[in-house]
Short mmCIF file of C-alpha atoms and ligand atoms in Angstrom, two decimals:
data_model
loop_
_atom_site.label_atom_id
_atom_site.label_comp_id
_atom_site.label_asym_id
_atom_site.label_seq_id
_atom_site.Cartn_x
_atom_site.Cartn_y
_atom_site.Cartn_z
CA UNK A 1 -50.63 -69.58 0.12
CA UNK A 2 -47.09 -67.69 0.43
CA UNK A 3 -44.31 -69.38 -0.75
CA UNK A 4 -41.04 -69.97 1.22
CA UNK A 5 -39.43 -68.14 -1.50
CA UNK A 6 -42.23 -65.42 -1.63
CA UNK A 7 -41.66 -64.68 2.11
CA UNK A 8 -38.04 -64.58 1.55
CA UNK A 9 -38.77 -61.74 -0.86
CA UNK A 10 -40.54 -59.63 0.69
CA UNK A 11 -38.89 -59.92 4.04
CA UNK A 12 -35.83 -58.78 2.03
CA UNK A 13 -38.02 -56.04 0.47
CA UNK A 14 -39.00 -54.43 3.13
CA UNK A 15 -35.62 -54.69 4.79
CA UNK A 16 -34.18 -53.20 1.64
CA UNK A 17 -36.59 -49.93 1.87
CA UNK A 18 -35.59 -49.88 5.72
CA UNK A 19 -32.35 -49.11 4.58
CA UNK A 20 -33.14 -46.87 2.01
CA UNK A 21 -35.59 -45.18 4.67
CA UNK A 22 -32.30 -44.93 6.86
CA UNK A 23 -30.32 -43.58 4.31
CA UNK A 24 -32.64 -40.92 3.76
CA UNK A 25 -33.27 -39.62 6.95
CA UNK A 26 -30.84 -37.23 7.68
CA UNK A 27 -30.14 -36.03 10.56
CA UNK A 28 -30.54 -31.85 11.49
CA UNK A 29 -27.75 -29.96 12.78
CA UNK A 30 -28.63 -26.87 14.69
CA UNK A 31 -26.01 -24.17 14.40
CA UNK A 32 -26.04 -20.72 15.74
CA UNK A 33 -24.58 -17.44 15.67
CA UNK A 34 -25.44 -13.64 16.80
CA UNK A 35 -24.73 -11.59 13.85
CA UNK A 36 -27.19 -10.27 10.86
CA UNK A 37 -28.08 -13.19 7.78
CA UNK A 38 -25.79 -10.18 5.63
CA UNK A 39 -23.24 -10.59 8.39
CA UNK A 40 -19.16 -12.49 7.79
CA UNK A 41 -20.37 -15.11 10.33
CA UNK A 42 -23.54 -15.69 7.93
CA UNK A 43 -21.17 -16.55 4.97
CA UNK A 44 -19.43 -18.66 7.17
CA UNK A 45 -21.96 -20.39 8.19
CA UNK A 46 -23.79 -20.65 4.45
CA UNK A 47 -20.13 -22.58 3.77
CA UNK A 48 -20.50 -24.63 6.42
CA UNK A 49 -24.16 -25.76 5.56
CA UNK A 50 -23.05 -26.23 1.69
CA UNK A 51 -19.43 -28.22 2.37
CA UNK A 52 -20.90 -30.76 5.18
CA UNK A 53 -23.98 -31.51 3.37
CA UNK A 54 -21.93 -31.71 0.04
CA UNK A 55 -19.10 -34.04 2.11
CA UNK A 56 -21.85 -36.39 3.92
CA UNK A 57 -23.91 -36.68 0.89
CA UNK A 58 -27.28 -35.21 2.70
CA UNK A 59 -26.58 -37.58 5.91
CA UNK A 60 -26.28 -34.15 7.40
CA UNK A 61 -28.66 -30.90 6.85
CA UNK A 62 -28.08 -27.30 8.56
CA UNK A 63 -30.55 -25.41 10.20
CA UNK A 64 -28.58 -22.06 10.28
CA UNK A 65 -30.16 -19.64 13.74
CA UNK A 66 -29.29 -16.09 13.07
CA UNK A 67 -28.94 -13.01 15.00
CA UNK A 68 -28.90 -14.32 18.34
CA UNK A 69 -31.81 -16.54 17.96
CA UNK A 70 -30.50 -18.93 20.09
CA UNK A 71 -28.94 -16.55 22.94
CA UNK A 72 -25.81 -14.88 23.30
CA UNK A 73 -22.30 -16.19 22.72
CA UNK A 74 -22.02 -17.42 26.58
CA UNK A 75 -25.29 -18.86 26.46
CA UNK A 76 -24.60 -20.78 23.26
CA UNK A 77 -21.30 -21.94 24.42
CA UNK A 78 -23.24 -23.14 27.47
CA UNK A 79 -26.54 -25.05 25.25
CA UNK A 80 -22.62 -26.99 22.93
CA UNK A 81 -22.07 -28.20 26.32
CA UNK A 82 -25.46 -29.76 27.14
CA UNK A 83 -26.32 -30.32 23.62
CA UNK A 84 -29.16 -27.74 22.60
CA UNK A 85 -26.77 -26.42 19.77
CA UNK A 86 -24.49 -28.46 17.66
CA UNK A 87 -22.18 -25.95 16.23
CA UNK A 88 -21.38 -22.42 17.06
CA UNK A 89 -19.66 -19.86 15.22
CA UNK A 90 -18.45 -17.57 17.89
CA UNK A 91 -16.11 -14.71 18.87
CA UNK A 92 -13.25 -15.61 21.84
CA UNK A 93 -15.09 -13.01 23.70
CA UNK A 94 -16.96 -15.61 26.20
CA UNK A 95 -14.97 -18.38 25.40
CA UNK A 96 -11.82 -17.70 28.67
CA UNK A 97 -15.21 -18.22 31.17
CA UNK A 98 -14.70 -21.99 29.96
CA UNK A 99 -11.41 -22.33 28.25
CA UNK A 100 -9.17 -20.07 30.44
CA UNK A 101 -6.19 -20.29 28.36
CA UNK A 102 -8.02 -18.72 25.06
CA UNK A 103 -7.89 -14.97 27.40
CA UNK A 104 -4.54 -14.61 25.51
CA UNK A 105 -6.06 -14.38 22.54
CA UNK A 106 -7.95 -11.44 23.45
CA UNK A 107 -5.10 -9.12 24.84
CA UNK A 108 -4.64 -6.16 22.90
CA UNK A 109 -2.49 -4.67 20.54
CA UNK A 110 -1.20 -8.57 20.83
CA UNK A 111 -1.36 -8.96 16.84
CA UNK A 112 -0.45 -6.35 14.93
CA UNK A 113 -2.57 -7.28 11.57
CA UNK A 114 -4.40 -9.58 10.07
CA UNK A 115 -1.24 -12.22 8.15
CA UNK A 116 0.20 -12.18 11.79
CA UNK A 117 -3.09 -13.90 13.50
CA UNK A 118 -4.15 -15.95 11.06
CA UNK A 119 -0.35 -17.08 10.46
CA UNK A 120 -0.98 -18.03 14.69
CA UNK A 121 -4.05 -19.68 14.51
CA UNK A 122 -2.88 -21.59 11.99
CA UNK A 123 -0.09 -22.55 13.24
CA UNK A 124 0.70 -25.91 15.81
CA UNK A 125 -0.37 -23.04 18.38
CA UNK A 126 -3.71 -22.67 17.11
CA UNK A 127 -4.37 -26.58 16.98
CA UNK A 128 -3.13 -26.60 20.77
CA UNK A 129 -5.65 -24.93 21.67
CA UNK A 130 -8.80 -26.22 19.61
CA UNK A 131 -7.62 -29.38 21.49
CA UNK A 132 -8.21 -27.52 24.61
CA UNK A 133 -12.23 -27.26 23.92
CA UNK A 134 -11.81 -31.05 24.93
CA UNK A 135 -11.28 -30.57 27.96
CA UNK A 136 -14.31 -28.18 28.50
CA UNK A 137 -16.78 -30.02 27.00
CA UNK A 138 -16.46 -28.83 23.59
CA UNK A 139 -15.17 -29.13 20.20
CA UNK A 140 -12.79 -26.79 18.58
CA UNK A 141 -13.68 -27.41 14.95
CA UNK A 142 -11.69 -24.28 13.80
CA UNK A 143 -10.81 -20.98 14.02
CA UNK A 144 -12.34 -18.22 11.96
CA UNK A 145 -12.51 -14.68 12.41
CA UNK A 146 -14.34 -11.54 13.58
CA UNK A 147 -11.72 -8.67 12.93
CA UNK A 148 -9.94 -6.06 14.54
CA UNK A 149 -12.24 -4.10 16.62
CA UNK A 150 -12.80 -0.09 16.72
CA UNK A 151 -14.25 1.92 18.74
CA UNK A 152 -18.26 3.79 17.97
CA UNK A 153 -19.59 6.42 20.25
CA UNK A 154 -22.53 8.20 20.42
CA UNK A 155 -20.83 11.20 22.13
CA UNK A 156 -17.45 12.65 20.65
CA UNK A 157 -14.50 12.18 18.52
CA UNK A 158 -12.19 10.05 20.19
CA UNK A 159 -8.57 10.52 18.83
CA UNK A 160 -6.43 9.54 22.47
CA UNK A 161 -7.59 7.04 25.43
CA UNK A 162 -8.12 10.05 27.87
CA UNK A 163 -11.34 11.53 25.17
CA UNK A 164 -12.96 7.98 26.77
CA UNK A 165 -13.00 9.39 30.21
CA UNK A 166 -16.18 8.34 31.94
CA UNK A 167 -17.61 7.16 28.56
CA UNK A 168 -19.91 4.25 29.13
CA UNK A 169 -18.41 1.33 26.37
CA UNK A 170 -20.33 -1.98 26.41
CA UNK A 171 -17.66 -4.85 26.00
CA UNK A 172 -17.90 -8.32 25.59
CA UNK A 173 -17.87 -10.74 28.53
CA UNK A 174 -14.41 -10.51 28.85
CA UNK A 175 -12.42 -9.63 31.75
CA UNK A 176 -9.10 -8.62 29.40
CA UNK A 177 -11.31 -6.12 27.85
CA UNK A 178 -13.12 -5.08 30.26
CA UNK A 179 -9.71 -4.37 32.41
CA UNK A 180 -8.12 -2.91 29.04
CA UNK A 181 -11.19 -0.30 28.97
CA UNK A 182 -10.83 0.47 32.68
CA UNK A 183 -7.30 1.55 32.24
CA UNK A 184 -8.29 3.99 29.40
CA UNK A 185 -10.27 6.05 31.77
CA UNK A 186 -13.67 4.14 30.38
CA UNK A 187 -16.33 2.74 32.60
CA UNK A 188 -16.84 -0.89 30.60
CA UNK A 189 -20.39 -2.78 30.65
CA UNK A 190 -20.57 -6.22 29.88
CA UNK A 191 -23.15 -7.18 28.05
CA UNK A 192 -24.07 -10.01 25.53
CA UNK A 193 -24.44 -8.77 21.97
CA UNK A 194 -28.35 -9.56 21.85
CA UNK A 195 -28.44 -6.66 23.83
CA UNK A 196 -26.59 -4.27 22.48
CA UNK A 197 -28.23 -2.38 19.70
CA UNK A 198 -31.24 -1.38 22.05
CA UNK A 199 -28.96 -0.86 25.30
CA UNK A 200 -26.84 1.99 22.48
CA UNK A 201 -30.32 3.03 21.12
CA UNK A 202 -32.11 3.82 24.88
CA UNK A 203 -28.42 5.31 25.69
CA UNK A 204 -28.09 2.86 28.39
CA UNK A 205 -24.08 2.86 27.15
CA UNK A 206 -22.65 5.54 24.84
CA UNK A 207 -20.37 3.64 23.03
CA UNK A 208 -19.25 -0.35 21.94
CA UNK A 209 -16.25 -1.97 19.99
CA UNK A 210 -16.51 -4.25 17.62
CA UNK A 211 -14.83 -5.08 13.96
CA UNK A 212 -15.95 -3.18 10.65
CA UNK A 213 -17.79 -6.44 9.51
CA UNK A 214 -19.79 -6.06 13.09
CA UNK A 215 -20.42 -2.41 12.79
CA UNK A 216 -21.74 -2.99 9.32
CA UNK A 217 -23.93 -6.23 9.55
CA UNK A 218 -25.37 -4.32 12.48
CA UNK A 219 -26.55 -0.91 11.20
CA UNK A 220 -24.87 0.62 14.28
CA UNK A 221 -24.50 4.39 12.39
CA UNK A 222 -28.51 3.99 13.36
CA UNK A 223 -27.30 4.80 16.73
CA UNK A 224 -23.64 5.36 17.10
CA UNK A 225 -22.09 8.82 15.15
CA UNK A 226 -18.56 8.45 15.72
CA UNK A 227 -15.84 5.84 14.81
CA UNK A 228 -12.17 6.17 15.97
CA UNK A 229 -10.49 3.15 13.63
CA UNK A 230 -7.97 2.24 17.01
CA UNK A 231 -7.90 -1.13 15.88
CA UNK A 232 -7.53 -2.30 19.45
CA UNK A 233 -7.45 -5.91 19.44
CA UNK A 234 -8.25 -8.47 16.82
CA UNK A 235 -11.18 -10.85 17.51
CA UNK A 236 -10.80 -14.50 16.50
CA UNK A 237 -13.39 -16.58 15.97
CA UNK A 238 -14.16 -20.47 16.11
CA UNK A 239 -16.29 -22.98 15.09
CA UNK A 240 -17.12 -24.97 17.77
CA UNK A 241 -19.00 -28.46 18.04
CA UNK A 242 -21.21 -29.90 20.44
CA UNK A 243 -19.41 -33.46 21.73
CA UNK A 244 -23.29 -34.48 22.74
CA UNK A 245 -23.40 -35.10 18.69
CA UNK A 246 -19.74 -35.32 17.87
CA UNK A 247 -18.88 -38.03 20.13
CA UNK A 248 -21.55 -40.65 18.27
CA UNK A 249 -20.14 -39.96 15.19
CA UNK A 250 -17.76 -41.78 13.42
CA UNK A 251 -13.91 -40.65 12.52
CA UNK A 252 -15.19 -40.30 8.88
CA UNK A 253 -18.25 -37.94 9.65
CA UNK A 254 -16.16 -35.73 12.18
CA UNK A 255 -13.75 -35.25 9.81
CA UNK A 256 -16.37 -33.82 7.53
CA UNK A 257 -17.03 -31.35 10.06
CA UNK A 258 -13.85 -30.48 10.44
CA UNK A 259 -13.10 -29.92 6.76
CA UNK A 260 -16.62 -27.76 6.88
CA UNK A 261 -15.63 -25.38 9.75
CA UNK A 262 -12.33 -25.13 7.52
CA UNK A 263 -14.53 -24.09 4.63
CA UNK A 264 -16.56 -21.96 7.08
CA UNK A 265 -13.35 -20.05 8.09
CA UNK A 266 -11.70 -19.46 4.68
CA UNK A 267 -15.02 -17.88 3.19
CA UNK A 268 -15.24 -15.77 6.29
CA UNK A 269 -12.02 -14.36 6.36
CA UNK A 270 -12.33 -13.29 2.36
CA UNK A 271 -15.94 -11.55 3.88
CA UNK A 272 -13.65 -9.88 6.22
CA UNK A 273 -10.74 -9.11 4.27
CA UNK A 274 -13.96 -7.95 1.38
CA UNK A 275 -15.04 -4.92 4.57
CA UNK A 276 -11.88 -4.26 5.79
CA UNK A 277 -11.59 -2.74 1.92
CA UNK A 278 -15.06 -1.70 1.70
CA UNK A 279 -16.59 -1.04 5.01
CA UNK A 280 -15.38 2.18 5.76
CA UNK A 281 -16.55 4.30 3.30
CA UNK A 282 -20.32 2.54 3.60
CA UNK A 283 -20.33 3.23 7.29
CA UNK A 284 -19.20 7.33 5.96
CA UNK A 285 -22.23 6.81 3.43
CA UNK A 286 -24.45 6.17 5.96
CA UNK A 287 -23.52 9.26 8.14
CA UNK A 288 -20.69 8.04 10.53
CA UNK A 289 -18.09 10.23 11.05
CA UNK A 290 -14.86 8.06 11.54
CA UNK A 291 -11.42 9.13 12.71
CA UNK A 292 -8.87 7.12 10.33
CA UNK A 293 -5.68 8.61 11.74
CA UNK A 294 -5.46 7.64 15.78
CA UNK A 295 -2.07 7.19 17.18
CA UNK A 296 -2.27 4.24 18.82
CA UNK A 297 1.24 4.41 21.09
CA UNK A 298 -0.83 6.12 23.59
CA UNK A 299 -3.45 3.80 23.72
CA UNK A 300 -1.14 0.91 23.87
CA UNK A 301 0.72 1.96 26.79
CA UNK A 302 -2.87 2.80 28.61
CA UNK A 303 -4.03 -1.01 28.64
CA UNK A 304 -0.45 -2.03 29.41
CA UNK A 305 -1.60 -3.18 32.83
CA UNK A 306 -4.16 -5.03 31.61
CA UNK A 307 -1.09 -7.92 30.17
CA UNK A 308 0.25 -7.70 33.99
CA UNK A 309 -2.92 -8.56 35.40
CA UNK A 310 -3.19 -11.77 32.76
CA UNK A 311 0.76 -12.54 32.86
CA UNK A 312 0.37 -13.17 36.71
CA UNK A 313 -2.91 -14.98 36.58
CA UNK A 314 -2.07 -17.29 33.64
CA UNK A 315 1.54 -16.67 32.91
CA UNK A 316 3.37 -15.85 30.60
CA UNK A 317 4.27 -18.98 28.34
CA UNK A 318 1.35 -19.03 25.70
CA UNK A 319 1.89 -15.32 25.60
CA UNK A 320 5.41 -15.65 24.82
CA UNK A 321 4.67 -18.55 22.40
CA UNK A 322 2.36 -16.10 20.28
CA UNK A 323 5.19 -12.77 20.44
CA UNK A 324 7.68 -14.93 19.17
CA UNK A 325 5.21 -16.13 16.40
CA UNK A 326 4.06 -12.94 16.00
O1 LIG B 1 -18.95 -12.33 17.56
O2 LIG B 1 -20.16 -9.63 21.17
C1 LIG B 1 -19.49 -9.10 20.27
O3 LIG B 1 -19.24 -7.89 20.28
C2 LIG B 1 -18.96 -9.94 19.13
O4 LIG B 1 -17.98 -9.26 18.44
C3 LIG B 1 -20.10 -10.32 18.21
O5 LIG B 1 -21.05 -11.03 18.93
C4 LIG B 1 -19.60 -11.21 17.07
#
């Protein structure tokens, strides 16, 4: 017969490998991005993997989904939102279609190099509006970067905005770019990045902007001969979380994402900073012919219009927030 005591025992034993069992089983977290495994957003999100499972102790793994595994930057935005993706390293490019008041972000010539935005999104500013993903269903966890983006072609040089005339340039999903590439004299295509390589390679566009690290982690001298360095506007970046898995979590475990998307962003930006050094003279290596001196007065005063048209849609405050910053 069993004992009282025997009972008592094993009840306790099994409730004590029930815990264990709980302890152990750890729960996945999905996160995606569009760029290359050799790619700044792939350090990023190798930091992210090693800090939160390092902070939670294994409560926590990372599956990381490469090279736009899991969709495009809009799409992924959209699967945070219903919970198909739990964190996101992203570009701003998408991110105004849900979080109008990051479109400022995105204007260019609005930073003129790379202390100046990170000094902003560092700043009270920057925390503003990562609290802003809140009220959009998402969860700014922090920004990182992409770069300052230049210009590739297929076609020409391109030293002034009137050598884009009637040039086909793929830009993100953004209506600031896409209004700053009209008034060049370019005809802009939006297009999500997933597509882009084949869209350049079956000559569907001629051209497409995007920062050194892009341009590198992408092979894009396969299909694009000419660079023109016009530094247009600098691309931020953020880690964002899903609130379908945030929200359940406690203070302590959020914070640990936090302090991971903050590891996420500081190894990025020394990738960046790394091909802004580097990047150029691999992309010459590997046949691209790239224009280092542009004048970019000209260019500036073509997208002017292009702050008008976002000045009297969203006003001017947040822009006036980041000059004075700036
Ligand atoms: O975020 O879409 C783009 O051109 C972005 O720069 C790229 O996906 C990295």
């Amino acid at each position: 017969t069993i004992t009282r005591h025997a009972l008592v025992a094993a009840i306790s034993g099994i409730a004590t490998v029930g815990i264990a069992l709980q302890a152990h089983a750890a729960t996945e977290v999905n996160l995606g991005h569009t760029l290359s495994d050799s790619s700044h957003y792939s350090v990023g999100a190798d930091a992210f993997k090693e800090a939160l499972e390092r902070l939670s102790d294994g409560e926590f793994t990372v599956t990381e989904h490469t090279s736009g595994s899991l969709g495009g930057e809009r799409e992924m935005i959209e699967g945070l939102q219903i919970g198909t993706v739990d964190v996101v390293i992203t570009s701003t490019g998408p991110l105004g279609n849900f979080v109008p008041e990051t479109y400022v972000l995105d204007l260019p010539f609005l930073f003129e190099n790379y202390d100046q935005a990170r000094c902003v999104l560092d700043s009270e500013l920057g925390d503003e509006l990562l609290e802003k993903m809140g009220d959009h269903d998402l969860i700014g966890l922090a920004w990182t970067e992409n770069g300052f983006r230049h210009l590739t072609n297929s076609q020409r040089e391109i030293a002034t905005p009137a050598d884009t005339e009637g040039l086909r340039v793929r830009t993100m999903e953004n209506e600031v770019h896409q209004e700053a590439f009209r008034q060049m004299g370019a005809r802009p295509t939006p297009m999500a990045f997933p597509e882009l390589f084949t869209a350049l390679q079956q000559g569907t566009v001629d051209g497409q902007e995007n920062p050194i690290t892009v341009i590198v982690a992408t092979n894009f001298w396969e299909v694009q001969d000419y660079l023109s360095l016009t530094g247009h506007v600098y691309s931020p970046a953020i880690v964002l979380g899903s609130p379908i898995l945030l929200d359940g979590l406690s203070d302590e475990e959020r914070g640990w994402f936090r302090e991971a998307a903050v590891a996420s962003a500081e190894a990025t930006r020394e990738e960046v900073s790394r091909l802004e050094r580097e990047g150029v003279a691999l992309l010459e290596e590997n046949g691209m012919t790239v224009k280092t001196d542009i004048d970019v007065a000209p260019f500036q005063e073509a997208v002017q219009p292009a702050y008008e048209i976002f000045t009297s849609e969203y006003g001017t405050e947040m822009l006036e927030r980041i000059q004075d910053k700036a």
